[in-house]
Coordinates of C-alpha atoms in Angstrom, one line a residue:
M139 CA -1.4 39.4 34.5
P140 CA 0.0 36.1 36.5
A141 CA 2.8 33.8 35.1
L142 CA 1.5 30.8 34.5
K143 CA 3.9 27.8 36.0
G144 CA 3.5 23.2 37.3
P145 CA 1.4 22.3 34.8
A146 CA -0.1 25.1 33.4
C147 CA 3.3 25.9 31.1
V148 CA 3.7 22.1 29.9
C149 CA 0.1 22.2 29.0
C150 CA 0.8 25.4 26.9
C151 CA 4.2 24.9 25.9
M152 CA 2.9 21.4 24.3
M153 CA 0.3 23.0 22.8
L154 CA 2.6 25.8 21.7
A155 CA 4.9 23.5 20.0
S156 CA 1.7 20.9 18.2
W157 CA 0.6 24.4 16.5
V158 CA 3.9 24.5 14.8
L159 CA 3.9 21.9 14.1
S160 CA 0.9 21.7 12.6
S161 CA 1.6 24.9 11.0
A162 CA 5.5 24.2 8.9
R163 CA 3.6 20.8 8.4
A164 CA 0.8 22.7 6.8
Q165 CA 3.5 25.1 4.1
E166 CA 5.2 21.9 3.1
P167 CA 4.9 21.4 0.1
L168 CA 3.1 17.9 -0.4
Q169 CA 5.4 14.7 -2.3
L170 CA 4.1 12.2 -3.7
A171 CA 6.6 9.0 -2.3
T172 CA 5.9 10.8 1.1
L173 CA 1.5 10.7 0.2
Q174 CA 2.7 7.0 -1.2
R175 CA 3.1 6.0 2.3
E176 CA 0.3 7.9 4.4
A177 CA -2.4 6.1 1.8
L178 CA -0.5 2.2 2.0
D179 CA -0.6 2.9 5.9
R180 CA -4.3 3.7 6.1
D181 CA -5.4 1.1 4.1
P182 CA -6.3 -2.3 6.1
R183 CA -5.1 -4.6 3.7
V184 CA -1.3 -3.3 4.3
R185 CA -2.0 -5.9 7.5
E186 CA -3.4 -8.9 5.8
F187 CA 0.7 -9.0 4.8
A188 CA 1.5 -10.5 8.4
L189 CA -1.9 -12.2 8.4
Q190 CA -1.3 -14.1 5.7
N191 CA 2.2 -15.2 6.6
E192 CA 1.3 -16.5 9.8
Q193 CA -1.7 -18.2 8.4
S194 CA 1.0 -19.9 6.0
G195 CA 3.3 -19.6 9.3
L196 CA 1.0 -22.3 10.6
R197 CA -0.6 -24.3 8.3
L198 CA 3.2 -25.4 7.4
R199 CA 4.1 -26.1 10.8
N200 CA 0.7 -28.5 11.7
I201 CA 2.1 -30.3 8.3
E202 CA 5.7 -30.7 9.8
V203 CA 3.9 -32.0 12.6
E204 CA 2.7 -35.6 11.2
R205 CA 6.1 -35.9 11.1
R206 CA 7.1 -36.3 14.4
P207 CA 6.2 -40.1 15.9
A208 CA 2.5 -39.4 17.0
V209 CA 1.7 -40.8 20.8
S210 CA -1.5 -42.3 22.6
T211 CA -2.8 -43.6 25.6
L212 CA -5.8 -46.1 26.4
G213 CA -6.7 -46.8 29.4
L214 CA -9.7 -49.3 30.9
I215 CA -11.9 -50.0 33.9
Q216 CA -14.2 -51.7 34.8
Y217 CA -16.4 -52.9 37.6
Q218 CA -18.4 -55.8 37.2
S219 CA -21.5 -56.9 40.4
D220 CA -21.3 -60.4 39.8
V221 CA -18.4 -62.1 39.5
P222 CA -17.5 -66.4 39.2
T223 CA -16.6 -67.6 42.1
P224 CA -13.6 -70.7 41.5
P225 CA -15.0 -73.9 43.7
P226 CA -13.2 -74.1 47.3
V227 CA -10.8 -77.1 47.7
A228 CA -10.5 -78.6 50.6
G229 CA -13.4 -76.4 52.2
Q230 CA -11.7 -72.6 51.9
L231 CA -11.1 -70.8 48.9
A232 CA -8.5 -70.4 47.2
S233 CA -8.6 -66.7 45.9
R234 CA -12.1 -64.3 45.0
P235 CA -11.3 -62.8 41.7
P236 CA -11.7 -59.0 41.7
K237 CA -15.3 -56.7 40.7
D238 CA -12.7 -54.5 39.1
T239 CA -10.3 -54.4 36.5
Y240 CA -7.5 -51.8 34.4
D241 CA -6.6 -51.7 31.5
I242 CA -3.8 -49.3 30.5
S243 CA -2.2 -49.1 26.2
V244 CA 0.5 -47.0 24.8
R245 CA 0.6 -46.5 21.3
V246 CA 3.3 -45.0 19.1
D247 CA 2.4 -43.7 15.5
Q248 CA 5.1 -42.9 13.0
R249 CA 5.4 -42.2 9.4
I250 CA 8.0 -44.0 8.1
F251 CA 7.0 -42.7 4.2
D252 CA 4.5 -40.4 2.6
P253 CA 4.6 -39.4 -0.4
A254 CA 2.2 -36.2 -0.2
L255 CA 3.7 -34.4 2.4
E256 CA 6.5 -32.7 0.9
P257 CA 4.0 -31.2 -2.3
R258 CA 1.3 -30.5 -0.2
L259 CA 3.9 -28.5 1.6
A260 CA 4.9 -27.0 -1.8
L261 CA 0.6 -26.1 -2.3
A262 CA 0.9 -24.1 0.9
K263 CA 3.8 -22.0 0.0
A264 CA 2.5 -21.4 -2.8
D265 CA -1.4 -20.1 -1.7
L266 CA 0.7 -17.3 0.1
A267 CA 2.8 -16.6 -3.3
E268 CA 0.0 -16.2 -4.9
S269 CA -2.4 -15.0 -2.0
Q270 CA 0.7 -12.8 -1.5
A271 CA 1.4 -11.2 -5.7
R272 CA -3.0 -10.5 -5.2
L273 CA -2.5 -8.5 -2.4
R274 CA 0.3 -6.5 -3.5
V275 CA -2.2 -5.8 -7.3
A276 CA -5.3 -4.5 -4.6
L277 CA -2.3 -2.4 -3.1
F278 CA 0.1 -0.8 -7.0
S279 CA -3.8 0.2 -7.8
L280 CA -4.2 1.9 -4.5
R281 CA -0.4 3.9 -5.2
D282 CA -1.8 4.4 -9.0
E283 CA -4.3 6.4 -7.7
V284 CA -2.8 8.8 -5.9
N285 CA 0.1 9.8 -8.9
E286 CA -2.8 10.3 -10.8
A287 CA -5.0 12.5 -8.7
F288 CA -1.1 14.2 -7.6
F289 CA -0.7 14.4 -10.7
T290 CA -3.6 15.6 -11.5
A291 CA -3.1 18.1 -8.7
A292 CA 0.5 19.3 -9.8
L293 CA -0.8 20.5 -13.0
L294 CA -3.6 22.1 -12.8
Q295 CA -1.3 24.2 -9.9
E296 CA 0.5 24.3 -13.4
Q297 CA -2.2 26.2 -14.8
I298 CA -3.5 28.2 -12.5
G299 CA 0.4 29.4 -12.5
A300 CA 0.8 30.4 -15.2
L301 CA -3.3 31.8 -15.9
G302 CA -1.9 33.9 -12.7
A303 CA 0.9 35.4 -15.2
T304 CA -2.2 35.9 -17.8
L305 CA -4.4 37.9 -15.3
A306 CA -1.4 40.4 -13.9
D307 CA -0.7 41.1 -17.7
L308 CA -4.3 41.6 -18.9
E309 CA -5.5 43.5 -15.6
S310 CA -2.3 46.3 -16.1
R311 CA -3.1 46.1 -19.9
L312 CA -6.5 46.5 -18.6
R313 CA -5.7 49.7 -16.5
E314 CA -3.0 51.4 -19.3
T315 CA -6.5 51.3 -21.4
T316 CA -9.2 53.0 -18.9
I317 CA -5.7 55.7 -18.6
R318 CA -5.9 56.1 -21.6
V319 CA -9.9 56.3 -22.5
R320 CA -9.5 58.4 -20.3
E321 CA -8.0 60.5 -21.8
G322 CA -9.3 60.6 -25.1
A323 CA -6.5 58.4 -26.4
A324 CA -8.3 55.5 -27.1
I325 CA -11.9 54.7 -28.0
P326 CA -13.9 52.1 -24.6
G327 CA -14.9 49.0 -26.8
E328 CA -11.2 48.5 -26.2
A329 CA -11.0 48.5 -23.2
A330 CA -14.4 47.1 -22.9
A331 CA -12.8 44.2 -25.2
I332 CA -10.2 43.2 -22.4
E333 CA -12.1 43.6 -19.6
A334 CA -13.6 40.2 -21.8
T335 CA -10.9 38.2 -21.9
L336 CA -10.6 39.3 -17.5
L337 CA -13.4 37.5 -16.6
Q338 CA -13.2 34.8 -18.9
Q339 CA -10.1 34.2 -17.8
R340 CA -11.1 34.4 -13.8
Q341 CA -13.9 31.9 -14.8
Q342 CA -10.9 29.6 -16.2
E343 CA -8.8 30.0 -12.9
E344 CA -11.7 29.2 -10.8
E345 CA -12.7 25.7 -12.6
L346 CA -9.4 25.4 -12.3
R347 CA -9.5 25.6 -8.9
A348 CA -12.4 24.2 -8.3
N349 CA -10.3 20.6 -10.3
K350 CA -7.4 21.1 -8.2
K351 CA -9.3 21.1 -5.0
A352 CA -10.7 17.9 -6.5
A353 CA -8.5 16.4 -7.0
L354 CA -6.6 17.5 -3.5
V355 CA -9.4 15.9 -1.2
R356 CA -9.5 12.8 -3.5
L357 CA -5.5 12.7 -1.4
T358 CA -7.3 13.3 1.4
S359 CA -9.8 10.6 1.4
L360 CA -6.4 8.1 0.3
T361 CA -4.8 9.5 3.1
G362 CA -7.2 9.8 5.5
R363 CA -4.7 13.4 5.7
P364 CA -6.1 17.0 6.1
I365 CA -5.2 19.2 2.5
E366 CA -5.6 22.6 2.4
A367 CA -7.4 23.6 -0.9
D368 CA -4.4 26.0 -1.3
A369 CA -1.7 23.2 -0.6
A370 CA 1.5 23.6 -2.8
L371 CA 2.8 20.4 -4.7
A372 CA 6.4 20.0 -4.8
L373 CA 7.3 17.2 -8.7
P374 CA 9.7 14.8 -7.9
A375 CA 12.8 14.3 -9.0
L376 CA 13.3 13.2 -11.7
D377 CA 16.9 13.8 -13.3
D378 CA 18.8 11.4 -11.9
A379 CA 15.7 8.3 -13.5
V380 CA 16.3 9.2 -16.3
A381 CA 19.6 9.4 -16.7
Q382 CA 20.3 6.0 -15.6
A383 CA 17.6 5.0 -17.7
R384 CA 19.4 6.1 -20.5
Q385 CA 22.6 4.9 -19.5
E386 CA 21.2 1.3 -19.4
L387 CA 19.9 1.7 -23.1
E388 CA 23.3 3.5 -24.9
R389 CA 24.9 0.3 -22.4
L390 CA 22.2 -2.0 -24.1
H391 CA 22.7 -0.9 -28.4
A392 CA 26.1 -0.8 -27.2
R393 CA 26.3 -5.1 -26.6
P394 CA 28.4 -6.4 -29.6
D395 CA 25.8 -9.0 -29.7
T396 CA 22.6 -6.2 -30.4
S397 CA 25.5 -4.5 -33.1
S398 CA 26.1 -7.8 -35.4
S399 CA 22.0 -9.4 -34.7
R400 CA 21.3 -5.8 -35.7
A401 CA 24.0 -6.2 -38.7
R402 CA 22.6 -9.5 -39.9
A403 CA 18.7 -8.4 -40.0
I404 CA 20.9 -5.1 -42.0
A405 CA 22.1 -7.7 -44.4
R406 CA 19.0 -10.6 -44.2
R407 CA 17.2 -7.6 -45.2
G408 CA 19.2 -6.2 -48.3
S409 CA 19.9 -9.6 -49.6
R410 CA 15.8 -10.5 -49.5
N411 CA 15.7 -6.9 -52.3

């Protein structure tokens, strides 16, 4: 077999590396933070932040320019076919007026006081804040959709895992019961009952897998990333966040003002009784 040399070898190495990377990525469990970031990067509304900032910057610069002096020039050229001629003096013309005239003027305008300038700047900044807040709300709904699809698939994944253990137990019991029926130690109805339960659980497993596939298809449409039906999902670690929230709650309850207000409320309630 001839050895590959030059560009052919480089091309094969690149194809092999891309295949290895794609396989490794496909085997990695899906992370919620990664899916949220990919969904936001794919959404074209994210680019509106930069466009809104640029638009607001231009609007503010246009308003700020009005504070600067405005210089304007005006030029006028006229040509007359006939002009009056002064009478001659001693038989000679003193001067002959020109038929063309030139007029050039320069004007400088400077605003000394404009009470509407600052409110206009504040209005432009408020419009930018409102537009970006509205956009953040829209993007938050996108994150909510990703969260809903992810946790739906994760819940179905756990249910499929638990159901898999049940199926394995039922299959083991069916084999044992079948052997006992063959040996005459059990009646065929026992094996039939176990087999019916096994078929019912397998049907439920197929329904769970179909629902999980639908949730993963929803994640694919949101992130633009191909996700296989058997992809594993890794639940986010919330232990640190929960512990921090509990510490904050305990610190809040330990405040003197909170304790005193609670004692006053209890005393007030007792005096009413």
